[in-house]
Short mmCIF file of C-alpha atoms (C1' of nucleotides) in Angstrom, two decimals:
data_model
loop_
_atom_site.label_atom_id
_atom_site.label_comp_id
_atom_site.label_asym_id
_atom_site.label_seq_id
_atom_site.Cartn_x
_atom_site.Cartn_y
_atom_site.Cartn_z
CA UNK A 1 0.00 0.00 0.00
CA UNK A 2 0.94 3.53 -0.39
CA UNK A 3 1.25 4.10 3.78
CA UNK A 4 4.52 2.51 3.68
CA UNK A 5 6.31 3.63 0.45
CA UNK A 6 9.76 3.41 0.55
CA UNK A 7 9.82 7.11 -0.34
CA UNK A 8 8.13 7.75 2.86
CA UNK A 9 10.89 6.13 4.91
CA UNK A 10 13.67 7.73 3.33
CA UNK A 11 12.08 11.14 4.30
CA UNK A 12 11.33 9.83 8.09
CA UNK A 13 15.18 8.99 8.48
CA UNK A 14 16.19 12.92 6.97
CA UNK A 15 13.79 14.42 9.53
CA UNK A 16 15.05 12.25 11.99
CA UNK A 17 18.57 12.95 11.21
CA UNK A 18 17.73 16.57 11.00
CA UNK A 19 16.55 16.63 13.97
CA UNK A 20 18.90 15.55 16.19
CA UNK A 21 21.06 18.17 14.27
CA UNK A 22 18.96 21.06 15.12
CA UNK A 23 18.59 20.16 18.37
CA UNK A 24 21.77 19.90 18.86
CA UNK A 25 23.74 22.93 17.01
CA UNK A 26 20.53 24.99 15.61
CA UNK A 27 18.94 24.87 12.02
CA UNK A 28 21.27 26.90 10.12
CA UNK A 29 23.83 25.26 11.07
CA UNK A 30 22.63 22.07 10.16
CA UNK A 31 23.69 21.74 6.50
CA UNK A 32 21.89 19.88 3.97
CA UNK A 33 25.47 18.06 2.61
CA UNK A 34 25.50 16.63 6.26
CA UNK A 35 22.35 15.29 6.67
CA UNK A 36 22.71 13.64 3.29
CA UNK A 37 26.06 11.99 4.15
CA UNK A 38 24.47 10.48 7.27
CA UNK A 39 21.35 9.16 5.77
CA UNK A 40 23.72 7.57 2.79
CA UNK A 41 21.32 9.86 -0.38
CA UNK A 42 23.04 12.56 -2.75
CA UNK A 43 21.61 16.04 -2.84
CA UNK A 44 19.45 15.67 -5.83
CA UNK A 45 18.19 13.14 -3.61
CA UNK A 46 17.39 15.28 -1.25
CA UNK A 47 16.00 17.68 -3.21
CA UNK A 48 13.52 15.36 -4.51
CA UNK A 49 11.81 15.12 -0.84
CA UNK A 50 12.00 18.89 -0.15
CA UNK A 51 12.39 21.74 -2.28
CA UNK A 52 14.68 23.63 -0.51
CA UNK A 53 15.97 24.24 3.16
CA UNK A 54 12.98 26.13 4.32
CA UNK A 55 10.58 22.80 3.23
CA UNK A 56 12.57 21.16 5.31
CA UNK A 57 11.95 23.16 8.10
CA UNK A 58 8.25 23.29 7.35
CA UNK A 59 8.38 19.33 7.99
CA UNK A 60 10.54 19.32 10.97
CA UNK A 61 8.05 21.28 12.55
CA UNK A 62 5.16 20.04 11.61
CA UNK A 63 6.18 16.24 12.80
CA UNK A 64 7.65 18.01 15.81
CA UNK A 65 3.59 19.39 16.64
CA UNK A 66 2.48 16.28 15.82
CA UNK A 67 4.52 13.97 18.21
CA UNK A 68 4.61 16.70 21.35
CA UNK A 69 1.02 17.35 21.42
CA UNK A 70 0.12 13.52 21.26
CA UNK A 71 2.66 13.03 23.95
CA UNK A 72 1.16 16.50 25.87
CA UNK A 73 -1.91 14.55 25.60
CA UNK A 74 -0.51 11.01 27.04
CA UNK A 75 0.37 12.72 30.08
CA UNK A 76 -2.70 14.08 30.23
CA UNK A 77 -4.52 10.77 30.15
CA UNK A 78 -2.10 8.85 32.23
CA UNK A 79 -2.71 11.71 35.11
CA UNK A 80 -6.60 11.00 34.66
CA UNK A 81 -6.34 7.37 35.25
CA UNK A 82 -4.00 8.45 38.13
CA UNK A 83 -6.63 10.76 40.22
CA UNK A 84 -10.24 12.35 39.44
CA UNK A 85 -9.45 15.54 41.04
CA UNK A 86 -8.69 17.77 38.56
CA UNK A 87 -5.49 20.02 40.71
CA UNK A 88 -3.74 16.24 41.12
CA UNK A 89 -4.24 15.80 37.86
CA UNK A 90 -2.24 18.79 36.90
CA UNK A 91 0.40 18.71 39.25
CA UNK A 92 1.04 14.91 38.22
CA UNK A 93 0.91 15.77 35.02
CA UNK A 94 3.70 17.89 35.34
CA UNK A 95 5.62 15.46 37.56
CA UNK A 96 5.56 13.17 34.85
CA UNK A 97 6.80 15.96 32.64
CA UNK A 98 9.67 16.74 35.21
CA UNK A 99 11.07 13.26 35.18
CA UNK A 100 10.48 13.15 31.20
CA UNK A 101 13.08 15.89 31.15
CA UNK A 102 15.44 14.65 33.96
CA UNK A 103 15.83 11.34 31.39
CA UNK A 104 15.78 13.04 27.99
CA UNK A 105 19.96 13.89 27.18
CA UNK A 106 21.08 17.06 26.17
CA UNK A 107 21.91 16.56 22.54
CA UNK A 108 18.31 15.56 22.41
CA UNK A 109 16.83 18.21 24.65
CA UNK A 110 15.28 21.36 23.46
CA UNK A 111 11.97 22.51 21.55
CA UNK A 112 12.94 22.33 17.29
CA UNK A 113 10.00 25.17 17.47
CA UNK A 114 11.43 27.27 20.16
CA UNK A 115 15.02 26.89 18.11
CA UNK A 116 13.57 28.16 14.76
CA UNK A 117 12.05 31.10 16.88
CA UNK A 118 15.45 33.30 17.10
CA UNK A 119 15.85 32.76 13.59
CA UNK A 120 12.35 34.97 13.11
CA UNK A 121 13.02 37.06 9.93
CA UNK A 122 14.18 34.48 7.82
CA UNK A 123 12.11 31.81 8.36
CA UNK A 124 8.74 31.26 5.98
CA UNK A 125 5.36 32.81 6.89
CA UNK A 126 4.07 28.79 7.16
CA UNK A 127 6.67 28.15 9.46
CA UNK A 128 5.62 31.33 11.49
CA UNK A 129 1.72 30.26 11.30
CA UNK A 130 2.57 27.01 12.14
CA UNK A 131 4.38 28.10 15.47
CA UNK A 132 1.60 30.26 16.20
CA UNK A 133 -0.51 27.21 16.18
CA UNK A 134 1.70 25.38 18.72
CA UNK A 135 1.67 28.02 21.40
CA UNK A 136 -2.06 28.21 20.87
CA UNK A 137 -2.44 24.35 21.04
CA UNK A 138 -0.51 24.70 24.24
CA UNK A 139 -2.23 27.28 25.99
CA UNK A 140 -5.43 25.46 25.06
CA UNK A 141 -4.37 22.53 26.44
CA UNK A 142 -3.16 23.80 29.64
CA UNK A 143 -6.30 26.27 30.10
CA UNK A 144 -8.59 23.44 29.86
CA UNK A 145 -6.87 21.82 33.01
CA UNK A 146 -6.92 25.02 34.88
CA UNK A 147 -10.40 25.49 34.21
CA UNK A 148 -11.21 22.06 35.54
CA UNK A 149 -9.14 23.23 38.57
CA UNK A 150 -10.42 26.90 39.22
CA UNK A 151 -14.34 24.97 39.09
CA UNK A 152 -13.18 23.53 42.52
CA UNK A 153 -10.58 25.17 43.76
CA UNK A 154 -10.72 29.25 43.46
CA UNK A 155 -7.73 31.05 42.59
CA UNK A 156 -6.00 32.53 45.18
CA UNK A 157 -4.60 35.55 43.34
CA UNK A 158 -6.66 37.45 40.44
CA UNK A 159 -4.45 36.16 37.23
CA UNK A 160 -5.76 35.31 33.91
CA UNK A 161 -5.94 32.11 33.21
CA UNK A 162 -4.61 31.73 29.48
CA UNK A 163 -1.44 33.48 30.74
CA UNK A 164 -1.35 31.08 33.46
CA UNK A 165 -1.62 28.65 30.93
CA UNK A 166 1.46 30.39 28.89
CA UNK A 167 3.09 29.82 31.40
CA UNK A 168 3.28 26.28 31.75
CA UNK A 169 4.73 25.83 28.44
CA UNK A 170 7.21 29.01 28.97
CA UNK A 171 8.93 28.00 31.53
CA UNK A 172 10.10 24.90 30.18
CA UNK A 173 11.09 26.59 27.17
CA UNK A 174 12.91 28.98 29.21
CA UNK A 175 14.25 26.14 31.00
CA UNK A 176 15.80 24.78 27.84
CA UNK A 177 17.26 28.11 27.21
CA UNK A 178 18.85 28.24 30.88
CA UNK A 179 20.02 24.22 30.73
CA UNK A 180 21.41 24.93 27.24
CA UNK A 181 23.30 28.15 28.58
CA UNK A 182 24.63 26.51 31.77
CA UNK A 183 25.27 22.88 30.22
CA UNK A 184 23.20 21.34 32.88
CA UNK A 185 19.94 19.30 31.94
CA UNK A 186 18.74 19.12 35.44
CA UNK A 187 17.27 23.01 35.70
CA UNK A 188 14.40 21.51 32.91
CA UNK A 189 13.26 18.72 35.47
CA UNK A 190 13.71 21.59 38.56
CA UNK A 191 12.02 24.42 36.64
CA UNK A 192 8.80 22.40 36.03
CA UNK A 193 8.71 21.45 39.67
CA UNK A 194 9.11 25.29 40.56
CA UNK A 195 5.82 25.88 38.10
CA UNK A 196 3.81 22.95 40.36
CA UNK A 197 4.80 24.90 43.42
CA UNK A 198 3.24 27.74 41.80
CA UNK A 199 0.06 25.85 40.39
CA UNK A 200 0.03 24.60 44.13
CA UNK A 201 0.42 27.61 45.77
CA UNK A 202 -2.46 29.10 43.46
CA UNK A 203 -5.04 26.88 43.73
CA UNK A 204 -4.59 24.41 46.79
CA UNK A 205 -6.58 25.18 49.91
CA UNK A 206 -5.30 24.42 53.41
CA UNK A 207 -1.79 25.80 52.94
CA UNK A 208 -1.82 28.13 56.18
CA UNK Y 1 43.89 59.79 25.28
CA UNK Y 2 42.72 56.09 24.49
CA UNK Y 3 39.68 55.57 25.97
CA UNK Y 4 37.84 57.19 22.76
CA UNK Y 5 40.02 56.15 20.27
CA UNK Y 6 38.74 56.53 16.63
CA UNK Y 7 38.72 52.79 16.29
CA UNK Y 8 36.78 52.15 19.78
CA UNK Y 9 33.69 54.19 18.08
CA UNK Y 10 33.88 52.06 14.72
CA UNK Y 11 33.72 48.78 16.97
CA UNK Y 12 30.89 49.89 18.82
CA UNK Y 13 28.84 51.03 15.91
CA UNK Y 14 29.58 47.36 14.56
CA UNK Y 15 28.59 45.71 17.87
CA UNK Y 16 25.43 47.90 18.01
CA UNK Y 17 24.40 46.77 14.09
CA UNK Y 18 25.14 43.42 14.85
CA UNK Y 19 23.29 43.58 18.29
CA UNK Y 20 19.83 44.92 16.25
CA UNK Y 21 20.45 42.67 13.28
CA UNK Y 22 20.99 39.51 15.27
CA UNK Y 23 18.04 40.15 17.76
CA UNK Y 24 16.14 40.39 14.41
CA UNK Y 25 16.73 37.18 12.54
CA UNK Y 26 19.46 35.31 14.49
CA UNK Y 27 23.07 34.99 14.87
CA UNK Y 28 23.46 32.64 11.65
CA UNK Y 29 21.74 34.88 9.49
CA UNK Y 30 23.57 38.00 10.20
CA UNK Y 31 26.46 38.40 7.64
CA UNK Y 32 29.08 40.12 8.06
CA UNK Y 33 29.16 41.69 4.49
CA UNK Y 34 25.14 43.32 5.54
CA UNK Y 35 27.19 44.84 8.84
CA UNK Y 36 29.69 46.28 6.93
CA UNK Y 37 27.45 48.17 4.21
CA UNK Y 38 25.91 49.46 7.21
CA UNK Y 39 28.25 50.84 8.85
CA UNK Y 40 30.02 51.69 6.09
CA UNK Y 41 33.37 50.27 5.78
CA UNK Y 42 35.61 47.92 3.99
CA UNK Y 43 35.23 43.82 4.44
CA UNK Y 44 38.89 44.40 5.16
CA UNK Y 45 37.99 46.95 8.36
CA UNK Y 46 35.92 44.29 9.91
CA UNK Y 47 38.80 41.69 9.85
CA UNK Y 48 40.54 44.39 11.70
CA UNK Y 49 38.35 44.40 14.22
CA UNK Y 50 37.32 40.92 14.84
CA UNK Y 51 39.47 37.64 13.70
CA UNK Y 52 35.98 35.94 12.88
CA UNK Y 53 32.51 35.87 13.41
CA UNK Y 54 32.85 33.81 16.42
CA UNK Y 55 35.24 36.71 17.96
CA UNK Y 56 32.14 39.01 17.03
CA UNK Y 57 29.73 36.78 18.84
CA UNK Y 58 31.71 37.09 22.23
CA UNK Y 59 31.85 40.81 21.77
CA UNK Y 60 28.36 41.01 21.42
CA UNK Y 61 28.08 38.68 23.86
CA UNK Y 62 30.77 40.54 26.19
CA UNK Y 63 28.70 43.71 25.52
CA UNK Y 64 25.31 42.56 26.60
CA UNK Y 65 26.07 41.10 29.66
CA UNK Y 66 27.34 44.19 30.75
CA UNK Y 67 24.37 46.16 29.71
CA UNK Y 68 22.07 43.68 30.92
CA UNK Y 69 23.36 43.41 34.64
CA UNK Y 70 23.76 46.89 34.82
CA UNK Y 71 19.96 47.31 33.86
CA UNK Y 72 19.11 44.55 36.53
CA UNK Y 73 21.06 46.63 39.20
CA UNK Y 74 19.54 50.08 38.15
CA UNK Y 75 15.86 48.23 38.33
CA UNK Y 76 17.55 46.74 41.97
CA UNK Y 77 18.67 49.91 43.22
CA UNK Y 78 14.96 52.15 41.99
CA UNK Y 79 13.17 48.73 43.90
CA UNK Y 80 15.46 49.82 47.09
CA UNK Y 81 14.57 53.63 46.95
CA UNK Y 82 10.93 52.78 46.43
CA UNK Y 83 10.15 50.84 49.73
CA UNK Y 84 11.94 49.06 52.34
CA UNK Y 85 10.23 45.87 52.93
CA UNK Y 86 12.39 43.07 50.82
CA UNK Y 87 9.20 41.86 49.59
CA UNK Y 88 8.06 45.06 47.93
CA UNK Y 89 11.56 45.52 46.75
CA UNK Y 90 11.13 42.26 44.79
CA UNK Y 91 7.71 42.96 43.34
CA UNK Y 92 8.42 46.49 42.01
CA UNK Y 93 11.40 45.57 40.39
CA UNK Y 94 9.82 42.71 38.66
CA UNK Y 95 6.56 45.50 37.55
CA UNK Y 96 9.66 47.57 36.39
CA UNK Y 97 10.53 45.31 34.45
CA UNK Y 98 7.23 44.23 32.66
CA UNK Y 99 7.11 47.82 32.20
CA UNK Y 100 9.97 48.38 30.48
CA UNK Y 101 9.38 45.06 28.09
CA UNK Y 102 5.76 46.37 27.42
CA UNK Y 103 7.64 49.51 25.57
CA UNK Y 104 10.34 47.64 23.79
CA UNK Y 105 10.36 47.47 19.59
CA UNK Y 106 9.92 43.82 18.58
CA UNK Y 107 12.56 43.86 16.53
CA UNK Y 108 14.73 45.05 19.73
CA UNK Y 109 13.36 42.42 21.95
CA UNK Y 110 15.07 39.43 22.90
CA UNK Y 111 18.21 38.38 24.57
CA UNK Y 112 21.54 37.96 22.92
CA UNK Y 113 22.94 35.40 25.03
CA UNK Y 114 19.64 33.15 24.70
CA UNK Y 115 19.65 33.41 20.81
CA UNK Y 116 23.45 31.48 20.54
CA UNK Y 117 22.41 29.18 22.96
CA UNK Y 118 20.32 27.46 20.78
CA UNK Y 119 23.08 27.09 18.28
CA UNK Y 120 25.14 25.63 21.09
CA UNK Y 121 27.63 23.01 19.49
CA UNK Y 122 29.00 25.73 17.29
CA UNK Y 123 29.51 28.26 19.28
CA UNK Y 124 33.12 28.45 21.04
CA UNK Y 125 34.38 27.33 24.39
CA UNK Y 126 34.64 31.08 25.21
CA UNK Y 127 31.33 32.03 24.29
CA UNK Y 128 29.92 29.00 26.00
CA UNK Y 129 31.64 29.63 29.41
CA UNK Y 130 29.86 33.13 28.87
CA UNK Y 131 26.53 32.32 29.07
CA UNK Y 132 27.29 30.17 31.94
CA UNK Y 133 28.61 33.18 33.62
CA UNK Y 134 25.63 35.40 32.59
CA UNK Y 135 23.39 32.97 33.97
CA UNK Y 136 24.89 32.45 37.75
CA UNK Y 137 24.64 36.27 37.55
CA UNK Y 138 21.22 36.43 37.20
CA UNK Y 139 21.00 33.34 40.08
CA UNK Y 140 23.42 35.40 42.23
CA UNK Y 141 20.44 38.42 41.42
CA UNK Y 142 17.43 36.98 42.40
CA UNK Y 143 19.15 34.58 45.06
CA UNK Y 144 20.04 37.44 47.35
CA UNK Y 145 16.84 39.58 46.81
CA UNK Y 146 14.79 36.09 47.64
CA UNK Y 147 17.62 35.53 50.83
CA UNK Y 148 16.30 38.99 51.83
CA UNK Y 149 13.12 38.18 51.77
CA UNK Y 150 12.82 34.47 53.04
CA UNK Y 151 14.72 36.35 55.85
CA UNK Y 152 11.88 38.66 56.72
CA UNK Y 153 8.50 35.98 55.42
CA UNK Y 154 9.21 31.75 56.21
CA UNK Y 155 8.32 30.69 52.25
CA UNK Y 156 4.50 28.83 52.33
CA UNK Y 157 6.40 25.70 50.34
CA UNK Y 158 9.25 24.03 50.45
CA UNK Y 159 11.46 25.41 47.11
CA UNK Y 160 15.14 25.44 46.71
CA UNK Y 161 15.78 29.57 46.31
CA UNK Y 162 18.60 28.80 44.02
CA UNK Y 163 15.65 27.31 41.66
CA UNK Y 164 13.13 30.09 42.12
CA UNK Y 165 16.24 32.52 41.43
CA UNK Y 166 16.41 30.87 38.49
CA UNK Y 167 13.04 30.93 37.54
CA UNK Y 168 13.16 34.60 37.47
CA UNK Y 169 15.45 34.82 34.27
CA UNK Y 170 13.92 31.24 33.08
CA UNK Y 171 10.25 32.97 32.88
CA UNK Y 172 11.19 35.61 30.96
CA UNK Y 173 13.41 33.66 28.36
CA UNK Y 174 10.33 31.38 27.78
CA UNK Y 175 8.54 34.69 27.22
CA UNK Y 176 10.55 36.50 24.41
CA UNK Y 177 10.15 32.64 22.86
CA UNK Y 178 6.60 32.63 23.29
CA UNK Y 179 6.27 36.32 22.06
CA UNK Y 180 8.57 35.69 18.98
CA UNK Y 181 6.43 32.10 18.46
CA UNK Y 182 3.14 34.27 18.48
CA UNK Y 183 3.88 37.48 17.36
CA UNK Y 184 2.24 39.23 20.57
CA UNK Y 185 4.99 41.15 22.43
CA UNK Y 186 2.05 41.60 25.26
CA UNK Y 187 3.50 37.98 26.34
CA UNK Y 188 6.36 39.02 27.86
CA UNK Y 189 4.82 41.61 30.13
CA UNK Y 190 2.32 39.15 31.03
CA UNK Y 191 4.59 36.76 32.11
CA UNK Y 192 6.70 38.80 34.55
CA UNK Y 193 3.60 39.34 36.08
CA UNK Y 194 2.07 35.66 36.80
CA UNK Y 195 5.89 35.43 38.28
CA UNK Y 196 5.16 38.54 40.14
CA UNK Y 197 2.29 36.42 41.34
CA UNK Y 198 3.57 33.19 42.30
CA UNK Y 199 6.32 35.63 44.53
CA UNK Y 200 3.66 36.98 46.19
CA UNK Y 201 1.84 33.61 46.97
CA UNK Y 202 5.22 32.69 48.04
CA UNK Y 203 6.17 35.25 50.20
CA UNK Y 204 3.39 37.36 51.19
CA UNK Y 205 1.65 36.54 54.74
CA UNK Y 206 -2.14 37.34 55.53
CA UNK Y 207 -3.30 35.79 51.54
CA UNK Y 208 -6.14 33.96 53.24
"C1'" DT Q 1 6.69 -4.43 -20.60
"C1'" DC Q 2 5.16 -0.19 -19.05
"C1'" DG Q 3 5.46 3.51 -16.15
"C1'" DC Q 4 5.88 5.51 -11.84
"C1'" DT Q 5 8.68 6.31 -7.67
"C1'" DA Q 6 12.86 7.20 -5.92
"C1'" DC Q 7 16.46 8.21 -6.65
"C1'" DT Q 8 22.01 9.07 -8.96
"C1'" DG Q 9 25.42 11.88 -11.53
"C1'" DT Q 10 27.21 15.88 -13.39
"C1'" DA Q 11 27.75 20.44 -14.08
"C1'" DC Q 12 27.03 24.74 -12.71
"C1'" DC Q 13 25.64 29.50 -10.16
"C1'" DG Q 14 25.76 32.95 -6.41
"C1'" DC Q 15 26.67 34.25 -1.89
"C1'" DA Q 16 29.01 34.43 2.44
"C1'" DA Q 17 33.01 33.40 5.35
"C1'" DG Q 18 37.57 33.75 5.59
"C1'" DT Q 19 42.80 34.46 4.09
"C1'" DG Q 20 46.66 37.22 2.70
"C1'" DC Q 21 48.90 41.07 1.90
"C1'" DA Q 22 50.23 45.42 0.02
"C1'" DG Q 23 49.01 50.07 0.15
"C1'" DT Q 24 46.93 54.33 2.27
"C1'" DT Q 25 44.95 57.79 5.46
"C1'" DT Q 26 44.80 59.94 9.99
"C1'" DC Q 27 46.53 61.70 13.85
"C1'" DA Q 28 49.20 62.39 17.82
"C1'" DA Q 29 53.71 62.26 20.04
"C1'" DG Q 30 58.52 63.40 19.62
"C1'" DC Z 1 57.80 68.72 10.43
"C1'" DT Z 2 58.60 63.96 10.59
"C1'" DT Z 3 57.55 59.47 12.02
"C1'" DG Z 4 55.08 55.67 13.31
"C1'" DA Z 5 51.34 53.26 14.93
"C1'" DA Z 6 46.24 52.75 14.44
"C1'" DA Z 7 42.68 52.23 11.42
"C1'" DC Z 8 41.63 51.26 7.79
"C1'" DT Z 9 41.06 50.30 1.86
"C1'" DG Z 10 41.62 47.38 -2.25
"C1'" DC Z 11 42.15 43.26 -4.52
"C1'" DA Z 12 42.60 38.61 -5.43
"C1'" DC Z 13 41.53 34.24 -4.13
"C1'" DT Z 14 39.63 29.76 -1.62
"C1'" DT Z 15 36.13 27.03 0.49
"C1'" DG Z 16 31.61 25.55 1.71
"C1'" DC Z 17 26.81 25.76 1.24
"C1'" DG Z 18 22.26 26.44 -0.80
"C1'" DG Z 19 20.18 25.86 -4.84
"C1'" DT Z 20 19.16 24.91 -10.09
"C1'" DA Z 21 18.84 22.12 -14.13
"C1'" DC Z 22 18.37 18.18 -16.21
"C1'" DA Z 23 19.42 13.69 -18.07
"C1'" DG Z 24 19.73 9.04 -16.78
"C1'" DT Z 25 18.50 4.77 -14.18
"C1'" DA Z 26 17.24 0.90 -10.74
"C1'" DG Z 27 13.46 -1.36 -8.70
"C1'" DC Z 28 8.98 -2.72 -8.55
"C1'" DG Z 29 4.09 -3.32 -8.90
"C1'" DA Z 30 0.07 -3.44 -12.25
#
DNA sequence: TCGCTACTGTACCGCAAGTGCAGTTTCAAG
DNA sequence: CTTGAAACTGCACTTGCGGTACAGTAGCGA
């Protein structure tokens, strides 16, 4: 059938390789003649799956969106089974997350979204919409948990919820920036245990 | 004498062009040959000034860190004027400070340090150790501001200070890579101030 | 055996980084 | 007024990368 064309496969192992690249030295310095040498094509090869650099990108990102929401949404479930009340629901959720990043290694660590985001100007408008979508998928996702929480558990402090919800996926991408800039992975895992004490702090009653 | 040598001015005006470009669309798209029609000299002049791109980088890099902790001590040092209690002192500076990102030019906004992290494994050993410095500065920040006020209100969880120090520059390197992700500059205020919040939750006595 | 998919091979262009070095202007100290 | 260092210019050249163009071909399923 046409699900599993060899085509198809050829084009996983690229992204793949490309993405470990990215992740670990940035986009533009990932070169094209690299990935090629490691996945064994030639560059007309290459160029055959994408039609230039910025295509590329365009399918890094869109497989990256694909894989960390579904994962996003794992966690999510796996917390449900876990507890029915919706503030232990968040706070393992973000647990989980925590030791996610304590295991993940740094070449591997860091968002291929958040790394195409310095590169602003030169990067396609699709690219841009597409990282818009992210963020927004994100801060949906997030600000339906917190409205589950805030039914039964009032806020403590008068904040808006969608920036609440920003917030949980900004400070682990500010996390990444901090682990990448001190070489140490384990500020990720500590930084998302910093934003439960917050969640916490915000919503749990019976803390004095 | 030599402290505003003819040469000193041409190196700043290059720093300053590179700062703006790279804050724009990256390190990696910045080329040297755009800096140079800029500032209007020879390919030759820059060569005199910096051995390579990388020895630009740590310049800029150089350059920003002393900008940027001397903008965190001004903030520090206003805070200290404006009230006594430690607490206070910690919460205006961090309004300050969504104040001033509220007003900043997106183009301008962003931090120069985060933006070669992500490009980590091809940036220098120099450059590298850097960052690391930049960001124990920001720790060493926040840590004693948070010393002086755990000092004064016992903390309502149990959170390493070191970590919530860190938090403090992690939120608001999330935030300039949520703002350039959505477009919205409004972000990056925003964020400073659900940080604002979780500090007072933190701190503050008498919340209920 | 036909034709599509998934490539290879070759040749070439333009741009940016970087090298090397000789020559020139500017300006301040002797 | 001269001299010499600082701050460049000018030119020629190399390398690497992104990208184009296009012709040819191996494998494979209908």
């Amino acid at each position: 059938m046409g699900s599993l064309r060899k085509g198809e496969a050829t084009r996983e192992r690229l992204l793949e390789t490309a993405e470990r690249a990215v992740l670990d030295k940035g986009f533009s310095a990932t070169s094209i003649e690299e990935l090629i040498a490691e996945v064994g094509i030639t560059k007309s090869g290459f160029f055959y799956h994408f039609r230039d650099k910025n295509e590329l990108a365009l399918a890094m990102l869109e497989r990256y969106i694909e894989t960390d929401l579904s994962e996003l949404s794992a966690f999510a479930e796996r917390a449900k089974q876990l507890s029915d009340d919706p503030l232990q629901r968040l706070l393992i959720m973000l647990k989980l997350y925590a030791e996610l990043l304590d295991g993940v290694t740094p070449e591997r660590s860091g968002c291929v979204a958040a790394s195409m985001a310095y590169q602003e100007n030169q990067i396609s408008r699709q690219v841009a919409a597409r990282m818009r979508d992210l963020v927004l998928a994100w801060r949906r996702h997030f600000r339906s948990m917190l409205d589950d929480v805030a039914e039964r558990y009032p806020p403590r402090d008068a904040v808006d919820l969608d920036t609440v919800a920003d917030m949980c996926a900004g400070v682990l991408q500010g996390a990444v920036v901090l682990a990448k800039m001190l070489k140490d992975q384990r500020v990720m895992g500590q930084q998302v245990m910093v934003l439960r004490s917050y969640i916490k702090l915000l919503f749990q009653p019976g803390l004095n």
